[in-house]
Amino acid sequence: MSSTSEPPPAPLLEVRDLAVGWEGVPVLEAVDFTVAPGEILAVVGESGCGKSTLLRALVGLLPPLAGTVRHHGISYWEAGEEERTALRRRFGVAFQSGALWSSLDLFDNVAMPILRAAPDLDAGELSDLVHLRLALVGLADAARRFPHELSGGMRKRAAIARALALDPALVFLDEPAAGLDPLTGRRLDALLLELRAALGIAFLLVTHELASIWTVADRVLFLDAGSRRPLALGPPAELVRHGPPRVRAFLTREGSFTPPPRAEAVP
C-alpha cells in the first residue's frame, strides 16, 4: 500500500533574481527566497546591506532594477494597476515609525484601510471589524486614544492592528522592536507568535534584534553589504552550526548571546 504526501502549499511571496537600488545603481542583487503560509522570515544584516530598500520593493514602493516579486503567484511589478491594488489588499505593512495618522484616533486609523476597500460597509459591521483588530493586539480599550497618547509599544501594536485591517495572509514588519525596552520587545515577539497561531499569518520582518530573531524566526535571510548579495538563508540554529563565519558571529554576537528555547512550531 503506497502512501502519498500533500504537496507543499504555494508560497505567499516568491522573490527571484531580484536587484534593488536607486537611480539604476544596485545596492542588492541576486536575491532569491520565498515565504510560505504561516512562516516567519527575518531579514537581517549590517547597516547599509539593503534591508529597507528590499522591503520597499516587496511592498510596492520601489520598482526593482531586475528580477521578479510574486505575491500569490502573480508578478507584482508586471501586473496592471487594478491587479496591483488587489494584491496590496492581500498583505499588510507596519513601518518602523508606525506611520499612524496623528490626527486620527486608533479606531479611525484601523478603519481607514477597511473603508477604502469596502466603502459601503455599514457602521455596525465596520465597528465590529475594527474592534476585533484592536482586540487581537491587546488594544481593545484604546480605540478612542490618539497616537501621541500611547507608549512606544502600544504604537507598534496599533500599527500591526492596522496592518491586519484587511485580513492579510502576509504582514511585512520594518524593525518592529526598534526603540523598545527588552521586556516590551519580548511582548511584541509573543504577539507575533500568537497571531501566527491564531490566524495562520506569515510575517516577514526586517530586524537587527537578536532576541527577536531567535524567538520568532523560522528562517533568516542574511544580507551582505560588501558583496551586495544574500550570504545565507536558513533556520537560525542551522546557520549557527553550518553557516558562514560572519553569519555565525552575527547570530551569536561572538558568544555573548545564548539563544532562548525555540517556541514550539505551530501546526
JSON list of N, CA, C and O in Angstrom, two decimals, residues 1 37 44 48 50 55 65 71 77 83 101 110 115 120-121 150 161-162 178 187 206 213 221 234 254:
[
{"chain": "A", "resi": 1, "resn": "MET", "atom": "N", "xyz": [0.85, -1.19, 0.00]},
{"chain": "A", "resi": 1, "resn": "MET", "atom": "CA", "xyz": [0.00, 0.00, 0.00]},
{"chain": "A", "resi": 1, "resn": "MET", "atom": "C", "xyz": [0.89, 1.24, 0.00]},
{"chain": "A", "resi": 1, "resn": "MET", "atom": "O", "xyz": [1.73, 1.42, 0.87]},
{"chain": "A", "resi": 37, "resn": "PRO", "atom": "N", "xyz": [3.00, 30.04, 3.66]},
{"chain": "A", "resi": 37, "resn": "PRO", "atom": "CA", "xyz": [1.92, 30.36, 4.60]},
{"chain": "A", "resi": 37, "resn": "PRO", "atom": "C", "xyz": [2.32, 30.01, 6.04]},
{"chain": "A", "resi": 37, "resn": "PRO", "atom": "O", "xyz": [2.83, 28.93, 6.31]},
{"chain": "A", "resi": 44, "resn": "VAL", "atom": "N", "xyz": [17.97, 40.09, 7.87]},
{"chain": "A", "resi": 44, "resn": "VAL", "atom": "CA", "xyz": [18.95, 40.70, 8.77]},
{"chain": "A", "resi": 44, "resn": "VAL", "atom": "C", "xyz": [20.21, 41.06, 8.00]},
{"chain": "A", "resi": 44, "resn": "VAL", "atom": "O", "xyz": [20.41, 40.69, 6.85]},
{"chain": "A", "resi": 48, "resn": "GLY", "atom": "N", "xyz": [23.37, 49.28, 5.94]},
{"chain": "A", "resi": 48, "resn": "GLY", "atom": "CA", "xyz": [23.80, 49.51, 4.57]},
{"chain": "A", "resi": 48, "resn": "GLY", "atom": "C", "xyz": [23.72, 48.31, 3.67]},
{"chain": "A", "resi": 48, "resn": "GLY", "atom": "O", "xyz": [24.11, 48.38, 2.50]},
{"chain": "A", "resi": 50, "resn": "GLY", "atom": "N", "xyz": [21.00, 46.88, 2.58]},
{"chain": "A", "resi": 50, "resn": "GLY", "atom": "CA", "xyz": [19.87, 46.95, 1.65]},
{"chain": "A", "resi": 50, "resn": "GLY", "atom": "C", "xyz": [18.57, 46.40, 2.19]},
{"chain": "A", "resi": 50, "resn": "GLY", "atom": "O", "xyz": [17.62, 46.20, 1.42]},
{"chain": "A", "resi": 55, "resn": "LEU", "atom": "N", "xyz": [12.76, 45.84, 1.29]},
{"chain": "A", "resi": 55, "resn": "LEU", "atom": "CA", "xyz": [11.38, 45.87, 1.78]},
{"chain": "A", "resi": 55, "resn": "LEU", "atom": "C", "xyz": [10.52, 46.78, 0.92]},
{"chain": "A", "resi": 55, "resn": "LEU", "atom": "O", "xyz": [9.37, 46.44, 0.60]},
{"chain": "A", "resi": 65, "resn": "LEU", "atom": "N", "xyz": [15.25, 46.91, -9.98]},
{"chain": "A", "resi": 65, "resn": "LEU", "atom": "CA", "xyz": [16.08, 47.08, -11.16]},
{"chain": "A", "resi": 65, "resn": "LEU", "atom": "C", "xyz": [16.04, 45.85, -12.06]},
{"chain": "A", "resi": 65, "resn": "LEU", "atom": "O", "xyz": [16.23, 45.95, -13.27]},
{"chain": "A", "resi": 71, "resn": "HIS", "atom": "N", "xyz": [3.46, 37.91, -5.61]},
{"chain": "A", "resi": 71, "resn": "HIS", "atom": "CA", "xyz": [2.53, 37.74, -4.49]},
{"chain": "A", "resi": 71, "resn": "HIS", "atom": "C", "xyz": [1.42, 36.80, -4.94]},
{"chain": "A", "resi": 71, "resn": "HIS", "atom": "O", "xyz": [0.76, 37.05, -5.95]},
{"chain": "A", "resi": 77, "resn": "TRP", "atom": "N", "xyz": [5.15, 43.60, -10.18]},
{"chain": "A", "resi": 77, "resn": "TRP", "atom": "CA", "xyz": [5.61, 44.73, -10.98]},
{"chain": "A", "resi": 77, "resn": "TRP", "atom": "C", "xyz": [5.28, 44.57, -12.47]},
{"chain": "A", "resi": 77, "resn": "TRP", "atom": "O", "xyz": [5.46, 45.51, -13.24]},
{"chain": "A", "resi": 83, "resn": "GLU", "atom": "N", "xyz": [-4.83, 45.14, -10.80]},
{"chain": "A", "resi": 83, "resn": "GLU", "atom": "CA", "xyz": [-4.37, 43.89, -10.18]},
{"chain": "A", "resi": 83, "resn": "GLU", "atom": "C", "xyz": [-3.42, 44.18, -9.03]},
{"chain": "A", "resi": 83, "resn": "GLU", "atom": "O", "xyz": [-3.45, 43.49, -8.00]},
{"chain": "A", "resi": 101, "resn": "TRP", "atom": "N", "xyz": [-1.69, 57.88, 11.47]},
{"chain": "A", "resi": 101, "resn": "TRP", "atom": "CA", "xyz": [-2.16, 59.23, 11.23]},
{"chain": "A", "resi": 101, "resn": "TRP", "atom": "C", "xyz": [-2.38, 59.92, 12.57]},
{"chain": "A", "resi": 101, "resn": "TRP", "atom": "O", "xyz": [-3.26, 59.54, 13.35]},
{"chain": "A", "resi": 110, "resn": "VAL", "atom": "N", "xyz": [-7.40, 52.35, 12.06]},
{"chain": "A", "resi": 110, "resn": "VAL", "atom": "CA", "xyz": [-7.64, 50.98, 11.59]},
{"chain": "A", "resi": 110, "resn": "VAL", "atom": "C", "xyz": [-8.80, 50.95, 10.59]},
{"chain": "A", "resi": 110, "resn": "VAL", "atom": "O", "xyz": [-8.79, 50.16, 9.64]},
{"chain": "A", "resi": 115, "resn": "LEU", "atom": "N", "xyz": [-12.38, 50.95, 5.03]},
{"chain": "A", "resi": 115, "resn": "LEU", "atom": "CA", "xyz": [-13.33, 51.76, 4.27]},
{"chain": "A", "resi": 115, "resn": "LEU", "atom": "C", "xyz": [-12.88, 51.97, 2.83]},
{"chain": "A", "resi": 115, "resn": "LEU", "atom": "O", "xyz": [-13.70, 52.05, 1.91]},
{"chain": "A", "resi": 120, "resn": "ASP", "atom": "N", "xyz": [-18.91, 50.81, 1.22]},
{"chain": "A", "resi": 120, "resn": "ASP", "atom": "CA", "xyz": [-20.35, 50.69, 1.52]},
{"chain": "A", "resi": 120, "resn": "ASP", "atom": "C", "xyz": [-20.63, 49.91, 2.80]},
{"chain": "A", "resi": 120, "resn": "ASP", "atom": "O", "xyz": [-21.79, 49.64, 3.12]},
{"chain": "A", "resi": 121, "resn": "LEU", "atom": "N", "xyz": [-19.59, 49.57, 3.53]},
{"chain": "A", "resi": 121, "resn": "LEU", "atom": "CA", "xyz": [-19.77, 48.82, 4.78]},
{"chain": "A", "resi": 121, "resn": "LEU", "atom": "C", "xyz": [-20.57, 49.65, 5.77]},
{"chain": "A", "resi": 121, "resn": "LEU", "atom": "O", "xyz": [-20.33, 50.85, 5.94]},
{"chain": "A", "resi": 150, "resn": "LEU", "atom": "N", "xyz": [-0.13, 57.24, 23.35]},
{"chain": "A", "resi": 150, "resn": "LEU", "atom": "CA", "xyz": [0.27, 55.85, 23.52]},
{"chain": "A", "resi": 150, "resn": "LEU", "atom": "C", "xyz": [1.75, 55.72, 23.81]},
{"chain": "A", "resi": 150, "resn": "LEU", "atom": "O", "xyz": [2.56, 56.55, 23.39]},
{"chain": "A", "resi": 161, "resn": "ALA", "atom": "N", "xyz": [-2.20, 46.31, 14.20]},
{"chain": "A", "resi": 161, "resn": "ALA", "atom": "CA", "xyz": [-3.65, 46.22, 14.06]},
{"chain": "A", "resi": 161, "resn": "ALA", "atom": "C", "xyz": [-4.09, 46.78, 12.72]},
{"chain": "A", "resi": 161, "resn": "ALA", "atom": "O", "xyz": [-4.95, 46.21, 12.04]},
{"chain": "A", "resi": 162, "resn": "ARG", "atom": "N", "xyz": [-3.51, 47.92, 12.33]},
{"chain": "A", "resi": 162, "resn": "ARG", "atom": "CA", "xyz": [-3.88, 48.50, 11.03]},
{"chain": "A", "resi": 162, "resn": "ARG", "atom": "C", "xyz": [-3.39, 47.61, 9.88]},
{"chain": "A", "resi": 162, "resn": "ARG", "atom": "O", "xyz": [-4.07, 47.46, 8.87]},
{"chain": "A", "resi": 178, "resn": "ALA", "atom": "N", "xyz": [12.36, 47.99, 17.28]},
{"chain": "A", "resi": 178, "resn": "ALA", "atom": "CA", "xyz": [13.27, 49.13, 17.41]},
{"chain": "A", "resi": 178, "resn": "ALA", "atom": "C", "xyz": [12.73, 50.16, 18.38]},
{"chain": "A", "resi": 178, "resn": "ALA", "atom": "O", "xyz": [11.55, 50.52, 18.34]},
{"chain": "A", "resi": 187, "resn": "ARG", "atom": "N", "xyz": [7.35, 41.08, 24.62]},
{"chain": "A", "resi": 187, "resn": "ARG", "atom": "CA", "xyz": [5.90, 41.00, 24.50]},
{"chain": "A", "resi": 187, "resn": "ARG", "atom": "C", "xyz": [5.44, 41.13, 23.05]},
{"chain": "A", "resi": 187, "resn": "ARG", "atom": "O", "xyz": [4.48, 40.47, 22.62]},
{"chain": "A", "resi": 206, "resn": "VAL", "atom": "N", "xyz": [12.01, 42.81, 8.93]},
{"chain": "A", "resi": 206, "resn": "VAL", "atom": "CA", "xyz": [13.36, 43.36, 8.85]},
{"chain": "A", "resi": 206, "resn": "VAL", "atom": "C", "xyz": [13.76, 43.73, 10.28]},
{"chain": "A", "resi": 206, "resn": "VAL", "atom": "O", "xyz": [13.05, 44.48, 10.95]},
{"chain": "A", "resi": 213, "resn": "ILE", "atom": "N", "xyz": [15.07, 37.56, 16.61]},
{"chain": "A", "resi": 213, "resn": "ILE", "atom": "CA", "xyz": [15.44, 36.59, 15.59]},
{"chain": "A", "resi": 213, "resn": "ILE", "atom": "C", "xyz": [15.33, 35.17, 16.15]},
{"chain": "A", "resi": 213, "resn": "ILE", "atom": "O", "xyz": [14.72, 34.28, 15.55]},
{"chain": "A", "resi": 221, "resn": "LEU", "atom": "N", "xyz": [17.23, 35.37, 6.52]},
{"chain": "A", "resi": 221, "resn": "LEU", "atom": "CA", "xyz": [17.91, 35.76, 5.29]},
{"chain": "A", "resi": 221, "resn": "LEU", "atom": "C", "xyz": [18.94, 36.81, 5.66]},
{"chain": "A", "resi": 221, "resn": "LEU", "atom": "O", "xyz": [18.59, 37.90, 6.11]},
{"chain": "A", "resi": 234, "resn": "GLY", "atom": "N", "xyz": [18.37, 30.30, 6.02]},
{"chain": "A", "resi": 234, "resn": "GLY", "atom": "CA", "xyz": [18.04, 29.05, 6.68]},
{"chain": "A", "resi": 234, "resn": "GLY", "atom": "C", "xyz": [17.58, 29.28, 8.10]},
{"chain": "A", "resi": 234, "resn": "GLY", "atom": "O", "xyz": [17.55, 30.41, 8.60]},
{"chain": "A", "resi": 254, "resn": "GLU", "atom": "N", "xyz": [29.47, 36.72, 18.80]},
{"chain": "A", "resi": 254, "resn": "GLU", "atom": "CA", "xyz": [30.76, 36.19, 19.28]},
{"chain": "A", "resi": 254, "resn": "GLU", "atom": "C", "xyz": [30.63, 35.51, 20.63]},
{"chain": "A", "resi": 254, "resn": "GLU", "atom": "O", "xyz": [31.49, 35.62, 21.50]}
]
